[in-house]
Amino acid sequence: MLTIDAAVIERSGDPFRFEQLAMDPPGPGQVRVRIHACGICHTDMVMREGALPIPFPVILGHEGAGIVEAVGANVDGLTAGDHVLLSFHSCGVCSACHDHQPGYCREFVPRNFLGLRRAGEGDIRRGEQPIGSNIFGQSAFATYALAHQDNVVRIDADLPLDLLAPLGCGVQTGAGTVLETLSVQPGQSIAIMGAGAVGLSALMAAKITGAGCIAILDRHAHRLELARELGATEAVDDLAALEGVFDHIVDTTGVPTLLSQAIAMLAPRGTLALVGAYPSDGLAIDPSAIMSLGRRIVGVVEGGIDPQRFIPRLIAYYREGRLPLEKLVRYYPFAQIEEAFAASERGEVIKPVVVMP
Ligand SMILES: [Zn+2]
Ligand SMILES: [Zn+2]
Protein backbone atom coordinates (compact mmCIF):
# COMPACT_ATOMS: atom_id res chain seq x y z
CA MET A 1 0.00 0.00 0.00
CA LEU A 2 1.22 3.45 -0.94
CA THR A 3 -0.13 6.67 0.61
CA ILE A 4 -1.06 9.31 -1.95
CA ASP A 5 -2.40 12.88 -1.77
CA ALA A 6 -5.53 13.44 -3.84
CA ALA A 7 -8.04 16.23 -4.51
CA VAL A 8 -11.40 14.53 -3.84
CA ILE A 9 -14.91 15.68 -4.80
CA GLU A 10 -17.29 14.17 -2.23
CA ARG A 11 -20.64 14.88 -3.93
CA SER A 12 -21.60 16.58 -7.19
CA GLY A 13 -20.99 20.32 -7.05
CA ASP A 14 -18.71 20.10 -3.98
CA PRO A 15 -15.33 21.86 -3.78
CA PHE A 16 -12.07 19.91 -3.87
CA ARG A 17 -10.88 18.52 -0.55
CA PHE A 18 -7.36 17.23 -0.12
CA GLU A 19 -6.89 13.94 1.63
CA GLN A 20 -4.51 11.03 1.94
CA LEU A 21 -5.65 7.73 0.45
CA ALA A 22 -4.21 4.24 0.12
CA MET A 23 -3.15 2.93 -3.31
CA ASP A 24 -2.71 -0.77 -4.16
CA PRO A 25 0.26 -1.95 -6.22
CA PRO A 26 -0.46 -2.00 -9.98
CA GLY A 27 -2.34 -5.13 -11.09
CA PRO A 28 -2.36 -6.78 -14.53
CA GLY A 29 -2.16 -4.19 -17.32
CA GLN A 30 -1.78 -1.32 -14.84
CA VAL A 31 0.99 1.23 -14.50
CA ARG A 32 1.74 3.33 -11.40
CA VAL A 33 2.63 6.86 -12.47
CA ARG A 34 4.04 9.55 -10.19
CA ILE A 35 2.04 12.55 -11.44
CA HIS A 36 4.05 15.73 -12.05
CA ALA A 37 1.28 17.85 -13.56
CA CYS A 38 -2.31 17.61 -14.81
CA GLY A 39 -4.24 19.91 -17.15
CA ILE A 40 -7.78 21.00 -16.29
CA CYS A 41 -10.26 20.26 -19.06
CA HIS A 42 -13.82 21.54 -19.51
CA THR A 43 -15.04 17.95 -19.05
CA ASP A 44 -13.65 18.00 -15.47
CA MET A 45 -16.05 20.88 -14.74
CA VAL A 46 -18.97 19.02 -16.35
CA MET A 47 -18.12 15.92 -14.28
CA ARG A 48 -17.81 17.88 -11.03
CA GLU A 49 -21.32 19.26 -11.57
CA GLY A 50 -22.62 15.68 -11.86
CA ALA A 51 -23.73 16.05 -15.49
CA LEU A 52 -21.92 12.87 -16.55
CA PRO A 53 -22.35 9.36 -15.06
CA ILE A 54 -19.36 9.30 -12.71
CA PRO A 55 -19.09 7.70 -9.23
CA PHE A 56 -18.80 9.91 -6.12
CA PRO A 57 -16.65 10.40 -4.08
CA VAL A 58 -14.28 10.86 -7.02
CA ILE A 59 -10.81 11.94 -8.08
CA LEU A 60 -11.05 13.80 -11.39
CA GLY A 61 -8.20 14.85 -13.71
CA HIS A 62 -7.59 13.33 -17.14
CA GLU A 63 -4.62 15.20 -18.61
CA GLY A 64 -1.97 13.67 -16.36
CA ALA A 65 1.76 13.66 -17.06
CA GLY A 66 4.46 12.00 -15.01
CA ILE A 67 7.01 9.26 -14.58
CA VAL A 68 6.35 5.52 -14.40
CA GLU A 69 7.30 4.07 -11.02
CA ALA A 70 6.06 0.48 -11.27
CA VAL A 71 4.29 -1.75 -13.76
CA GLY A 72 1.96 -4.71 -13.17
CA ALA A 73 1.87 -8.05 -14.95
CA ASN A 74 1.24 -8.15 -18.71
CA VAL A 75 2.57 -4.65 -19.37
CA ASP A 76 4.85 -4.47 -22.40
CA GLY A 77 7.15 -1.66 -23.50
CA LEU A 78 6.99 0.43 -20.30
CA THR A 79 9.44 0.43 -17.42
CA ALA A 80 10.10 2.41 -14.27
CA GLY A 81 11.63 5.79 -15.11
CA ASP A 82 9.73 6.28 -18.41
CA HIS A 83 8.30 9.79 -18.89
CA VAL A 84 4.67 9.52 -19.96
CA LEU A 85 1.55 11.45 -20.92
CA LEU A 86 -1.82 9.96 -19.96
CA SER A 87 -4.83 9.94 -22.25
CA PHE A 88 -8.28 8.34 -22.36
CA HIS A 89 -8.96 4.64 -21.81
CA SER A 90 -10.29 2.12 -24.34
CA CYS A 91 -10.82 -1.64 -24.62
CA GLY A 92 -8.30 -2.30 -27.38
CA VAL A 93 -10.34 -5.10 -28.99
CA CYS A 94 -13.60 -3.65 -30.41
CA SER A 95 -13.86 -2.67 -34.09
CA ALA A 96 -13.25 1.05 -33.40
CA CYS A 97 -10.15 0.27 -31.33
CA HIS A 98 -9.01 -2.11 -34.07
CA ASP A 99 -9.36 0.76 -36.60
CA HIS A 100 -7.22 3.08 -34.38
CA GLN A 101 -10.34 5.10 -33.45
CA PRO A 102 -10.45 4.41 -29.68
CA GLY A 103 -12.53 7.57 -29.04
CA TYR A 104 -15.44 5.56 -30.46
CA CYS A 105 -14.66 2.45 -28.37
CA ARG A 106 -17.84 0.56 -27.43
CA GLU A 107 -16.63 0.76 -23.81
CA PHE A 108 -15.85 4.50 -23.86
CA VAL A 109 -18.43 5.39 -21.18
CA PRO A 110 -17.69 2.57 -18.69
CA ARG A 111 -13.93 2.98 -19.05
CA ASN A 112 -13.75 6.78 -18.90
CA PHE A 113 -16.76 8.04 -16.91
CA LEU A 114 -17.87 5.08 -14.77
CA GLY A 115 -14.19 4.16 -14.31
CA LEU A 116 -15.01 0.53 -13.49
CA ARG A 117 -12.12 -1.64 -12.28
CA ARG A 118 -11.55 -5.08 -13.77
CA ALA A 119 -10.94 -8.16 -11.60
CA GLY A 120 -7.44 -8.20 -10.13
CA GLU A 121 -6.72 -4.52 -10.79
CA GLY A 122 -5.27 -2.32 -8.07
CA ASP A 123 -7.57 0.33 -6.55
CA ILE A 124 -7.48 3.43 -4.34
CA ARG A 125 -9.29 3.44 -0.99
CA ARG A 126 -10.34 5.61 1.95
CA GLY A 127 -10.20 2.98 4.68
CA GLU A 128 -12.48 0.24 3.35
CA GLN A 129 -14.44 2.62 1.12
CA PRO A 130 -13.53 2.61 -2.59
CA ILE A 131 -13.15 5.99 -4.29
CA GLY A 132 -13.89 6.78 -7.94
CA SER A 133 -10.26 6.71 -8.99
CA ASN A 134 -10.23 5.38 -12.55
CA ILE A 135 -11.74 8.36 -14.39
CA PHE A 136 -10.44 8.30 -17.98
CA GLY A 137 -8.31 5.42 -16.70
CA GLN A 138 -6.18 7.81 -14.63
CA SER A 139 -7.84 10.20 -12.05
CA ALA A 140 -4.72 12.38 -12.12
CA PHE A 141 -5.61 15.16 -9.64
CA ALA A 142 -3.37 13.28 -7.24
CA THR A 143 0.30 12.68 -6.58
CA TYR A 144 0.02 9.15 -8.07
CA ALA A 145 -2.28 7.45 -10.57
CA LEU A 146 -2.97 3.86 -11.55
CA ALA A 147 -3.15 4.13 -15.33
CA HIS A 148 -3.26 1.41 -17.96
CA GLN A 149 -0.91 0.25 -20.66
CA ASP A 150 -3.27 1.50 -23.42
CA ASN A 151 -3.64 5.09 -22.11
CA VAL A 152 0.00 5.74 -21.28
CA VAL A 153 2.09 7.33 -24.07
CA ARG A 154 5.87 7.31 -23.56
CA ILE A 155 7.70 10.54 -24.46
CA ASP A 156 11.35 11.62 -24.49
CA ALA A 157 12.75 12.58 -21.08
CA ASP A 158 13.92 16.02 -22.29
CA LEU A 159 10.33 17.20 -22.93
CA PRO A 160 8.48 19.40 -20.36
CA LEU A 161 5.86 17.20 -18.65
CA ASP A 162 3.91 20.17 -17.23
CA LEU A 163 3.57 21.97 -20.57
CA LEU A 164 2.68 18.85 -22.57
CA ALA A 165 0.15 17.39 -20.07
CA PRO A 166 -2.84 18.85 -22.01
CA LEU A 167 -1.89 16.93 -25.17
CA GLY A 168 -3.73 13.90 -23.71
CA CYS A 169 -7.21 15.47 -24.05
CA GLY A 170 -7.83 19.13 -24.93
CA VAL A 171 -5.03 19.64 -27.42
CA GLN A 172 -5.46 16.34 -29.25
CA THR A 173 -9.22 16.95 -29.44
CA GLY A 174 -8.85 20.29 -31.26
CA ALA A 175 -5.83 19.38 -33.36
CA GLY A 176 -7.10 15.87 -34.19
CA THR A 177 -10.44 17.23 -35.40
CA VAL A 178 -8.63 19.43 -37.95
CA LEU A 179 -5.74 17.16 -38.93
CA GLU A 180 -7.42 13.76 -38.94
CA THR A 181 -11.24 13.90 -38.79
CA LEU A 182 -11.64 16.85 -41.20
CA SER A 183 -8.26 16.42 -42.92
CA VAL A 184 -8.18 20.12 -43.82
CA GLN A 185 -6.21 20.74 -47.02
CA PRO A 186 -3.93 23.66 -47.98
CA GLY A 187 -5.94 26.67 -49.14
CA GLN A 188 -9.26 25.49 -47.68
CA SER A 189 -11.30 27.75 -45.42
CA ILE A 190 -12.21 26.93 -41.83
CA ALA A 191 -14.22 28.65 -39.09
CA ILE A 192 -13.72 27.67 -35.43
CA MET A 193 -16.42 28.50 -32.87
CA GLY A 194 -14.94 29.02 -29.40
CA ALA A 195 -11.37 30.13 -28.58
CA GLY A 196 -10.81 27.94 -25.51
CA ALA A 197 -8.09 25.29 -25.35
CA VAL A 198 -9.83 23.00 -27.86
CA GLY A 199 -10.66 25.83 -30.30
CA LEU A 200 -7.17 27.34 -30.15
CA SER A 201 -5.63 23.88 -30.63
CA ALA A 202 -7.83 23.50 -33.72
CA LEU A 203 -6.57 26.90 -34.86
CA MET A 204 -2.88 25.98 -34.42
CA ALA A 205 -3.56 22.78 -36.39
CA ALA A 206 -5.36 24.70 -39.15
CA LYS A 207 -2.29 26.90 -39.47
CA ILE A 208 -0.13 23.75 -39.75
CA THR A 209 -2.31 22.44 -42.62
CA GLY A 210 -1.82 25.64 -44.65
CA ALA A 211 -5.53 26.48 -44.58
CA GLY A 212 -6.37 29.75 -46.34
CA CYS A 213 -9.02 31.64 -44.38
CA ILE A 214 -8.97 30.72 -40.65
CA ALA A 215 -11.81 32.47 -38.82
CA ILE A 216 -12.53 32.23 -35.10
CA LEU A 217 -15.47 33.24 -32.91
CA ASP A 218 -15.40 33.98 -29.17
CA ARG A 219 -17.00 36.31 -26.58
CA HIS A 220 -13.72 37.32 -24.93
CA ALA A 221 -11.61 40.05 -26.59
CA HIS A 222 -8.35 38.77 -25.04
CA ARG A 223 -8.93 35.33 -26.54
CA LEU A 224 -9.58 36.84 -29.99
CA GLU A 225 -6.34 38.76 -29.68
CA LEU A 226 -4.44 35.57 -28.84
CA ALA A 227 -6.16 33.82 -31.77
CA ARG A 228 -4.86 36.50 -34.15
CA GLU A 229 -1.38 36.01 -32.71
CA LEU A 230 -1.69 32.27 -33.37
CA GLY A 231 -2.66 32.80 -37.02
CA ALA A 232 -6.39 33.52 -37.24
CA THR A 233 -7.12 35.60 -40.35
CA GLU A 234 -10.46 36.76 -38.89
CA ALA A 235 -11.43 36.95 -35.22
CA VAL A 236 -15.00 38.01 -34.38
CA ASP A 237 -17.41 38.05 -31.45
CA ASP A 238 -20.50 37.59 -33.66
CA LEU A 239 -20.92 34.86 -36.27
CA ALA A 240 -22.93 37.26 -38.46
CA ALA A 241 -19.77 39.35 -38.90
CA LEU A 242 -18.16 36.58 -40.99
CA GLU A 243 -18.61 36.81 -44.74
CA GLY A 244 -18.47 34.01 -47.28
CA VAL A 245 -18.76 30.27 -46.80
CA PHE A 246 -16.43 27.73 -45.19
CA ASP A 247 -15.19 24.30 -46.25
CA HIS A 248 -15.02 23.32 -42.56
CA ILE A 249 -16.59 24.58 -39.36
CA VAL A 250 -15.57 23.30 -35.92
CA ASP A 251 -17.96 23.92 -33.02
CA THR A 252 -16.38 23.71 -29.59
CA THR A 253 -19.00 25.87 -27.82
CA GLY A 254 -21.82 23.34 -27.41
CA VAL A 255 -24.30 26.21 -27.93
CA PRO A 256 -27.19 24.75 -29.99
CA THR A 257 -28.41 28.09 -31.34
CA LEU A 258 -25.12 28.62 -33.16
CA LEU A 259 -25.43 25.39 -35.11
CA SER A 260 -28.16 26.25 -37.62
CA GLN A 261 -26.32 29.50 -38.31
CA ALA A 262 -23.13 27.50 -38.85
CA ILE A 263 -24.81 25.05 -41.25
CA ALA A 264 -25.95 27.98 -43.41
CA MET A 265 -22.31 29.14 -43.59
CA LEU A 266 -20.98 25.81 -44.92
CA ALA A 267 -19.78 25.70 -48.51
CA PRO A 268 -21.27 23.04 -50.80
CA ARG A 269 -19.87 19.68 -49.53
CA GLY A 270 -18.61 21.47 -46.42
CA THR A 271 -18.48 19.73 -43.03
CA LEU A 272 -19.55 20.87 -39.55
CA ALA A 273 -17.68 19.07 -36.77
CA LEU A 274 -19.45 18.84 -33.39
CA VAL A 275 -16.82 18.81 -30.63
CA GLY A 276 -18.61 20.61 -27.74
CA ALA A 277 -20.60 19.32 -24.76
CA TYR A 278 -24.23 19.61 -25.95
CA PRO A 279 -27.49 19.65 -24.03
CA SER A 280 -29.60 16.62 -24.96
CA ASP A 281 -32.40 18.77 -26.37
CA GLY A 282 -32.74 21.97 -28.32
CA LEU A 283 -31.25 21.54 -31.79
CA ALA A 284 -33.68 22.42 -34.60
CA ILE A 285 -32.05 22.07 -38.01
CA ASP A 286 -33.38 22.20 -41.56
CA PRO A 287 -32.49 18.84 -43.18
CA SER A 288 -32.82 20.29 -46.68
CA ALA A 289 -30.01 22.77 -45.90
CA ILE A 290 -27.74 19.76 -45.36
CA MET A 291 -29.07 17.51 -48.12
CA SER A 292 -29.24 19.91 -51.04
CA LEU A 293 -25.61 21.04 -51.00
CA GLY A 294 -24.09 17.73 -49.91
CA ARG A 295 -23.09 19.16 -46.56
CA ARG A 296 -22.07 16.90 -43.69
CA ILE A 297 -22.27 17.02 -39.89
CA VAL A 298 -19.84 14.81 -37.96
CA GLY A 299 -19.54 14.17 -34.23
CA VAL A 300 -15.99 14.07 -32.87
CA VAL A 301 -14.69 12.50 -29.64
CA GLU A 302 -11.07 13.23 -28.61
CA GLY A 303 -10.30 14.41 -32.17
CA GLY A 304 -10.98 11.02 -33.77
CA ILE A 305 -7.37 9.96 -33.23
CA ASP A 306 -5.30 7.20 -31.63
CA PRO A 307 -3.20 8.84 -28.89
CA GLN A 308 -0.38 6.30 -29.34
CA ARG A 309 0.08 7.52 -32.92
CA PHE A 310 -1.14 11.11 -32.73
CA ILE A 311 0.64 12.40 -29.58
CA PRO A 312 4.08 11.69 -31.12
CA ARG A 313 2.94 13.67 -34.19
CA LEU A 314 1.91 16.60 -31.96
CA ILE A 315 5.25 16.43 -30.15
CA ALA A 316 7.06 16.68 -33.51
CA TYR A 317 5.07 19.87 -34.27
CA TYR A 318 5.89 21.18 -30.79
CA ARG A 319 9.61 20.61 -31.37
CA GLU A 320 9.34 22.50 -34.68
CA GLY A 321 7.78 25.46 -32.85
CA ARG A 322 4.44 24.99 -34.63
CA LEU A 323 2.44 24.18 -31.48
CA PRO A 324 3.19 27.09 -29.12
CA LEU A 325 1.35 25.66 -26.10
CA GLU A 326 3.11 28.07 -23.75
CA LYS A 327 0.73 30.78 -25.01
CA LEU A 328 -2.27 28.78 -23.70
CA VAL A 329 -1.02 27.36 -20.40
CA ARG A 330 -0.94 28.89 -16.92
CA TYR A 331 0.51 26.90 -14.02
CA TYR A 332 -0.99 26.58 -10.54
CA PRO A 333 0.37 24.73 -7.50
CA PHE A 334 -1.76 21.62 -6.84
CA ALA A 335 -2.98 23.22 -3.59
CA GLN A 336 -4.63 26.00 -5.69
CA ILE A 337 -6.72 23.68 -7.89
CA GLU A 338 -9.94 25.39 -6.80
CA GLU A 339 -8.64 28.79 -7.94
CA ALA A 340 -7.43 27.23 -11.22
CA PHE A 341 -10.95 25.90 -11.90
CA ALA A 342 -12.51 29.27 -11.06
CA ALA A 343 -10.13 31.19 -13.34
CA SER A 344 -10.97 28.82 -16.18
CA GLU A 345 -14.72 29.13 -15.58
CA ARG A 346 -14.42 32.93 -15.63
CA GLY A 347 -12.71 32.64 -19.02
CA GLU A 348 -9.49 34.26 -17.78
CA VAL A 349 -7.23 31.28 -18.33
CA ILE A 350 -7.26 29.15 -21.47
CA LYS A 351 -5.54 26.04 -20.10
CA PRO A 352 -4.77 25.80 -16.38
CA VAL A 353 -2.29 23.10 -15.41
CA VAL A 354 -1.84 22.07 -11.78
CA VAL A 355 1.70 21.11 -10.79
CA MET A 356 2.16 18.55 -8.02
CA PRO A 357 4.63 19.24 -5.17
ZN1 LIG B 1 -12.68 -0.55 -27.87
ZN1 LIG C 1 -10.90 16.44 -21.54
Coordinates of C-alpha atoms in Angstrom, one line a residue, residues 2-338:
L2 CA 1.2 3.4 -0.9
T3 CA -0.1 6.7 0.6
I4 CA -1.1 9.3 -1.9
D5 CA -2.4 12.9 -1.8
A6 CA -5.5 13.4 -3.8
A7 CA -8.0 16.2 -4.5
V8 CA -11.4 14.5 -3.8
I9 CA -14.9 15.7 -4.8
E10 CA -17.3 14.2 -2.2
R11 CA -20.6 14.9 -3.9
S12 CA -21.6 16.6 -7.2
G13 CA -21.0 20.3 -7.1
D14 CA -18.7 20.1 -4.0
P15 CA -15.3 21.9 -3.8
F16 CA -12.1 19.9 -3.9
R17 CA -10.9 18.5 -0.5
F18 CA -7.4 17.2 -0.1
E19 CA -6.9 13.9 1.6
Q20 CA -4.5 11.0 1.9
L21 CA -5.6 7.7 0.4
A22 CA -4.2 4.2 0.1
M23 CA -3.2 2.9 -3.3
D24 CA -2.7 -0.8 -4.2
P25 CA 0.3 -1.9 -6.2
P26 CA -0.5 -2.0 -10.0
G27 CA -2.3 -5.1 -11.1
P28 CA -2.4 -6.8 -14.5
G29 CA -2.2 -4.2 -17.3
Q30 CA -1.8 -1.3 -14.8
V31 CA 1.0 1.2 -14.5
R32 CA 1.7 3.3 -11.4
V33 CA 2.6 6.9 -12.5
R34 CA 4.0 9.6 -10.2
I35 CA 2.0 12.6 -11.4
H36 CA 4.0 15.7 -12.0
A37 CA 1.3 17.9 -13.6
C38 CA -2.3 17.6 -14.8
G39 CA -4.2 19.9 -17.1
I40 CA -7.8 21.0 -16.3
C41 CA -10.3 20.3 -19.1
H42 CA -13.8 21.5 -19.5
T43 CA -15.0 18.0 -19.0
D44 CA -13.7 18.0 -15.5
M45 CA -16.0 20.9 -14.7
V46 CA -19.0 19.0 -16.3
M47 CA -18.1 15.9 -14.3
R48 CA -17.8 17.9 -11.0
E49 CA -21.3 19.3 -11.6
G50 CA -22.6 15.7 -11.9
A51 CA -23.7 16.1 -15.5
L52 CA -21.9 12.9 -16.6
P53 CA -22.4 9.4 -15.1
I54 CA -19.4 9.3 -12.7
P55 CA -19.1 7.7 -9.2
F56 CA -18.8 9.9 -6.1
P57 CA -16.6 10.4 -4.1
V58 CA -14.3 10.9 -7.0
I59 CA -10.8 11.9 -8.1
L60 CA -11.0 13.8 -11.4
G61 CA -8.2 14.9 -13.7
H62 CA -7.6 13.3 -17.1
E63 CA -4.6 15.2 -18.6
G64 CA -2.0 13.7 -16.4
A65 CA 1.8 13.7 -17.1
G66 CA 4.5 12.0 -15.0
I67 CA 7.0 9.3 -14.6
V68 CA 6.3 5.5 -14.4
E69 CA 7.3 4.1 -11.0
A70 CA 6.1 0.5 -11.3
V71 CA 4.3 -1.8 -13.8
G72 CA 2.0 -4.7 -13.2
A73 CA 1.9 -8.1 -15.0
N74 CA 1.2 -8.1 -18.7
V75 CA 2.6 -4.6 -19.4
D76 CA 4.9 -4.5 -22.4
G77 CA 7.1 -1.7 -23.5
L78 CA 7.0 0.4 -20.3
T79 CA 9.4 0.4 -17.4
A80 CA 10.1 2.4 -14.3
G81 CA 11.6 5.8 -15.1
D82 CA 9.7 6.3 -18.4
H83 CA 8.3 9.8 -18.9
V84 CA 4.7 9.5 -20.0
L85 CA 1.5 11.5 -20.9
L86 CA -1.8 10.0 -20.0
S87 CA -4.8 9.9 -22.3
F88 CA -8.3 8.3 -22.4
H89 CA -9.0 4.6 -21.8
S90 CA -10.3 2.1 -24.3
C91 CA -10.8 -1.6 -24.6
G92 CA -8.3 -2.3 -27.4
V93 CA -10.3 -5.1 -29.0
C94 CA -13.6 -3.7 -30.4
S95 CA -13.9 -2.7 -34.1
A96 CA -13.3 1.0 -33.4
C97 CA -10.1 0.3 -31.3
H98 CA -9.0 -2.1 -34.1
D99 CA -9.4 0.8 -36.6
H100 CA -7.2 3.1 -34.4
Q101 CA -10.3 5.1 -33.4
P102 CA -10.5 4.4 -29.7
G103 CA -12.5 7.6 -29.0
Y104 CA -15.4 5.6 -30.5
C105 CA -14.7 2.4 -28.4
R106 CA -17.8 0.6 -27.4
E107 CA -16.6 0.8 -23.8
F108 CA -15.9 4.5 -23.9
V109 CA -18.4 5.4 -21.2
P110 CA -17.7 2.6 -18.7
R111 CA -13.9 3.0 -19.0
N112 CA -13.7 6.8 -18.9
F113 CA -16.8 8.0 -16.9
L114 CA -17.9 5.1 -14.8
G115 CA -14.2 4.2 -14.3
L116 CA -15.0 0.5 -13.5
R117 CA -12.1 -1.6 -12.3
R118 CA -11.6 -5.1 -13.8
A119 CA -10.9 -8.2 -11.6
G120 CA -7.4 -8.2 -10.1
E121 CA -6.7 -4.5 -10.8
G122 CA -5.3 -2.3 -8.1
D123 CA -7.6 0.3 -6.5
I124 CA -7.5 3.4 -4.3
R125 CA -9.3 3.4 -1.0
R126 CA -10.3 5.6 1.9
G127 CA -10.2 3.0 4.7
E128 CA -12.5 0.2 3.4
Q129 CA -14.4 2.6 1.1
P130 CA -13.5 2.6 -2.6
I131 CA -13.1 6.0 -4.3
G132 CA -13.9 6.8 -7.9
S133 CA -10.3 6.7 -9.0
N134 CA -10.2 5.4 -12.5
I135 CA -11.7 8.4 -14.4
F136 CA -10.4 8.3 -18.0
G137 CA -8.3 5.4 -16.7
Q138 CA -6.2 7.8 -14.6
S139 CA -7.8 10.2 -12.0
A140 CA -4.7 12.4 -12.1
F141 CA -5.6 15.2 -9.6
A142 CA -3.4 13.3 -7.2
T143 CA 0.3 12.7 -6.6
Y144 CA 0.0 9.2 -8.1
A145 CA -2.3 7.5 -10.6
L146 CA -3.0 3.9 -11.5
A147 CA -3.1 4.1 -15.3
H148 CA -3.3 1.4 -18.0
Q149 CA -0.9 0.2 -20.7
D150 CA -3.3 1.5 -23.4
N151 CA -3.6 5.1 -22.1
V152 CA 0.0 5.7 -21.3
V153 CA 2.1 7.3 -24.1
R154 CA 5.9 7.3 -23.6
I155 CA 7.7 10.5 -24.5
D156 CA 11.3 11.6 -24.5
A157 CA 12.7 12.6 -21.1
D158 CA 13.9 16.0 -22.3
L159 CA 10.3 17.2 -22.9
P160 CA 8.5 19.4 -20.4
L161 CA 5.9 17.2 -18.6
D162 CA 3.9 20.2 -17.2
L163 CA 3.6 22.0 -20.6
L164 CA 2.7 18.8 -22.6
A165 CA 0.2 17.4 -20.1
P166 CA -2.8 18.9 -22.0
L167 CA -1.9 16.9 -25.2
G168 CA -3.7 13.9 -23.7
C169 CA -7.2 15.5 -24.1
G170 CA -7.8 19.1 -24.9
V171 CA -5.0 19.6 -27.4
Q172 CA -5.5 16.3 -29.2
T173 CA -9.2 17.0 -29.4
G174 CA -8.9 20.3 -31.3
A175 CA -5.8 19.4 -33.4
G176 CA -7.1 15.9 -34.2
T177 CA -10.4 17.2 -35.4
V178 CA -8.6 19.4 -38.0
L179 CA -5.7 17.2 -38.9
E180 CA -7.4 13.8 -38.9
T181 CA -11.2 13.9 -38.8
L182 CA -11.6 16.8 -41.2
S183 CA -8.3 16.4 -42.9
V184 CA -8.2 20.1 -43.8
Q185 CA -6.2 20.7 -47.0
P186 CA -3.9 23.7 -48.0
G187 CA -5.9 26.7 -49.1
Q188 CA -9.3 25.5 -47.7
S189 CA -11.3 27.7 -45.4
I190 CA -12.2 26.9 -41.8
A191 CA -14.2 28.6 -39.1
I192 CA -13.7 27.7 -35.4
M193 CA -16.4 28.5 -32.9
G194 CA -14.9 29.0 -29.4
A195 CA -11.4 30.1 -28.6
G196 CA -10.8 27.9 -25.5
A197 CA -8.1 25.3 -25.3
V198 CA -9.8 23.0 -27.9
G199 CA -10.7 25.8 -30.3
L200 CA -7.2 27.3 -30.2
S201 CA -5.6 23.9 -30.6
A202 CA -7.8 23.5 -33.7
L203 CA -6.6 26.9 -34.9
M204 CA -2.9 26.0 -34.4
A205 CA -3.6 22.8 -36.4
A206 CA -5.4 24.7 -39.1
K207 CA -2.3 26.9 -39.5
I208 CA -0.1 23.7 -39.7
T209 CA -2.3 22.4 -42.6
G210 CA -1.8 25.6 -44.6
A211 CA -5.5 26.5 -44.6
G212 CA -6.4 29.8 -46.3
C213 CA -9.0 31.6 -44.4
I214 CA -9.0 30.7 -40.7
A215 CA -11.8 32.5 -38.8
I216 CA -12.5 32.2 -35.1
L217 CA -15.5 33.2 -32.9
D218 CA -15.4 34.0 -29.2
R219 CA -17.0 36.3 -26.6
H220 CA -13.7 37.3 -24.9
A221 CA -11.6 40.0 -26.6
H222 CA -8.4 38.8 -25.0
R223 CA -8.9 35.3 -26.5
L224 CA -9.6 36.8 -30.0
E225 CA -6.3 38.8 -29.7
L226 CA -4.4 35.6 -28.8
A227 CA -6.2 33.8 -31.8
R228 CA -4.9 36.5 -34.2
E229 CA -1.4 36.0 -32.7
L230 CA -1.7 32.3 -33.4
G231 CA -2.7 32.8 -37.0
A232 CA -6.4 33.5 -37.2
T233 CA -7.1 35.6 -40.3
E234 CA -10.5 36.8 -38.9
A235 CA -11.4 37.0 -35.2
V236 CA -15.0 38.0 -34.4
D237 CA -17.4 38.1 -31.4
D238 CA -20.5 37.6 -33.7
L239 CA -20.9 34.9 -36.3
A240 CA -22.9 37.3 -38.5
A241 CA -19.8 39.4 -38.9
L242 CA -18.2 36.6 -41.0
E243 CA -18.6 36.8 -44.7
G244 CA -18.5 34.0 -47.3
V245 CA -18.8 30.3 -46.8
F246 CA -16.4 27.7 -45.2
D247 CA -15.2 24.3 -46.2
H248 CA -15.0 23.3 -42.6
I249 CA -16.6 24.6 -39.4
V250 CA -15.6 23.3 -35.9
D251 CA -18.0 23.9 -33.0
T252 CA -16.4 23.7 -29.6
T253 CA -19.0 25.9 -27.8
G254 CA -21.8 23.3 -27.4
V255 CA -24.3 26.2 -27.9
P256 CA -27.2 24.7 -30.0
T257 CA -28.4 28.1 -31.3
L258 CA -25.1 28.6 -33.2
L259 CA -25.4 25.4 -35.1
S260 CA -28.2 26.3 -37.6
Q261 CA -26.3 29.5 -38.3
A262 CA -23.1 27.5 -38.9
I263 CA -24.8 25.1 -41.3
A264 CA -26.0 28.0 -43.4
M265 CA -22.3 29.1 -43.6
L266 CA -21.0 25.8 -44.9
A267 CA -19.8 25.7 -48.5
P268 CA -21.3 23.0 -50.8
R269 CA -19.9 19.7 -49.5
G270 CA -18.6 21.5 -46.4
T271 CA -18.5 19.7 -43.0
L272 CA -19.6 20.9 -39.6
A273 CA -17.7 19.1 -36.8
L274 CA -19.5 18.8 -33.4
V275 CA -16.8 18.8 -30.6
G276 CA -18.6 20.6 -27.7
A277 CA -20.6 19.3 -24.8
Y278 CA -24.2 19.6 -25.9
P279 CA -27.5 19.6 -24.0
S280 CA -29.6 16.6 -25.0
D281 CA -32.4 18.8 -26.4
G282 CA -32.7 22.0 -28.3
L283 CA -31.3 21.5 -31.8
A284 CA -33.7 22.4 -34.6
I285 CA -32.1 22.1 -38.0
D286 CA -33.4 22.2 -41.6
P287 CA -32.5 18.8 -43.2
S288 CA -32.8 20.3 -46.7
A289 CA -30.0 22.8 -45.9
I290 CA -27.7 19.8 -45.4
M291 CA -29.1 17.5 -48.1
S292 CA -29.2 19.9 -51.0
L293 CA -25.6 21.0 -51.0
G294 CA -24.1 17.7 -49.9
R295 CA -23.1 19.2 -46.6
R296 CA -22.1 16.9 -43.7
I297 CA -22.3 17.0 -39.9
V298 CA -19.8 14.8 -38.0
G299 CA -19.5 14.2 -34.2
V300 CA -16.0 14.1 -32.9
V301 CA -14.7 12.5 -29.6
E302 CA -11.1 13.2 -28.6
G303 CA -10.3 14.4 -32.2
G304 CA -11.0 11.0 -33.8
I305 CA -7.4 10.0 -33.2
D306 CA -5.3 7.2 -31.6
P307 CA -3.2 8.8 -28.9
Q308 CA -0.4 6.3 -29.3
R309 CA 0.1 7.5 -32.9
F310 CA -1.1 11.1 -32.7
I311 CA 0.6 12.4 -29.6
P312 CA 4.1 11.7 -31.1
R313 CA 2.9 13.7 -34.2
L314 CA 1.9 16.6 -32.0
I315 CA 5.3 16.4 -30.2
A316 CA 7.1 16.7 -33.5
Y317 CA 5.1 19.9 -34.3
Y318 CA 5.9 21.2 -30.8
R319 CA 9.6 20.6 -31.4
E320 CA 9.3 22.5 -34.7
G321 CA 7.8 25.5 -32.8
R322 CA 4.4 25.0 -34.6
L323 CA 2.4 24.2 -31.5
P324 CA 3.2 27.1 -29.1
L325 CA 1.4 25.7 -26.1
E326 CA 3.1 28.1 -23.8
K327 CA 0.7 30.8 -25.0
L328 CA -2.3 28.8 -23.7
V329 CA -1.0 27.4 -20.4
R330 CA -0.9 28.9 -16.9
Y331 CA 0.5 26.9 -14.0
Y332 CA -1.0 26.6 -10.5
P333 CA 0.4 24.7 -7.5
F334 CA -1.8 21.6 -6.8
A335 CA -3.0 23.2 -3.6
Q336 CA -4.6 26.0 -5.7
I337 CA -6.7 23.7 -7.9
E338 CA -9.9 25.4 -6.8

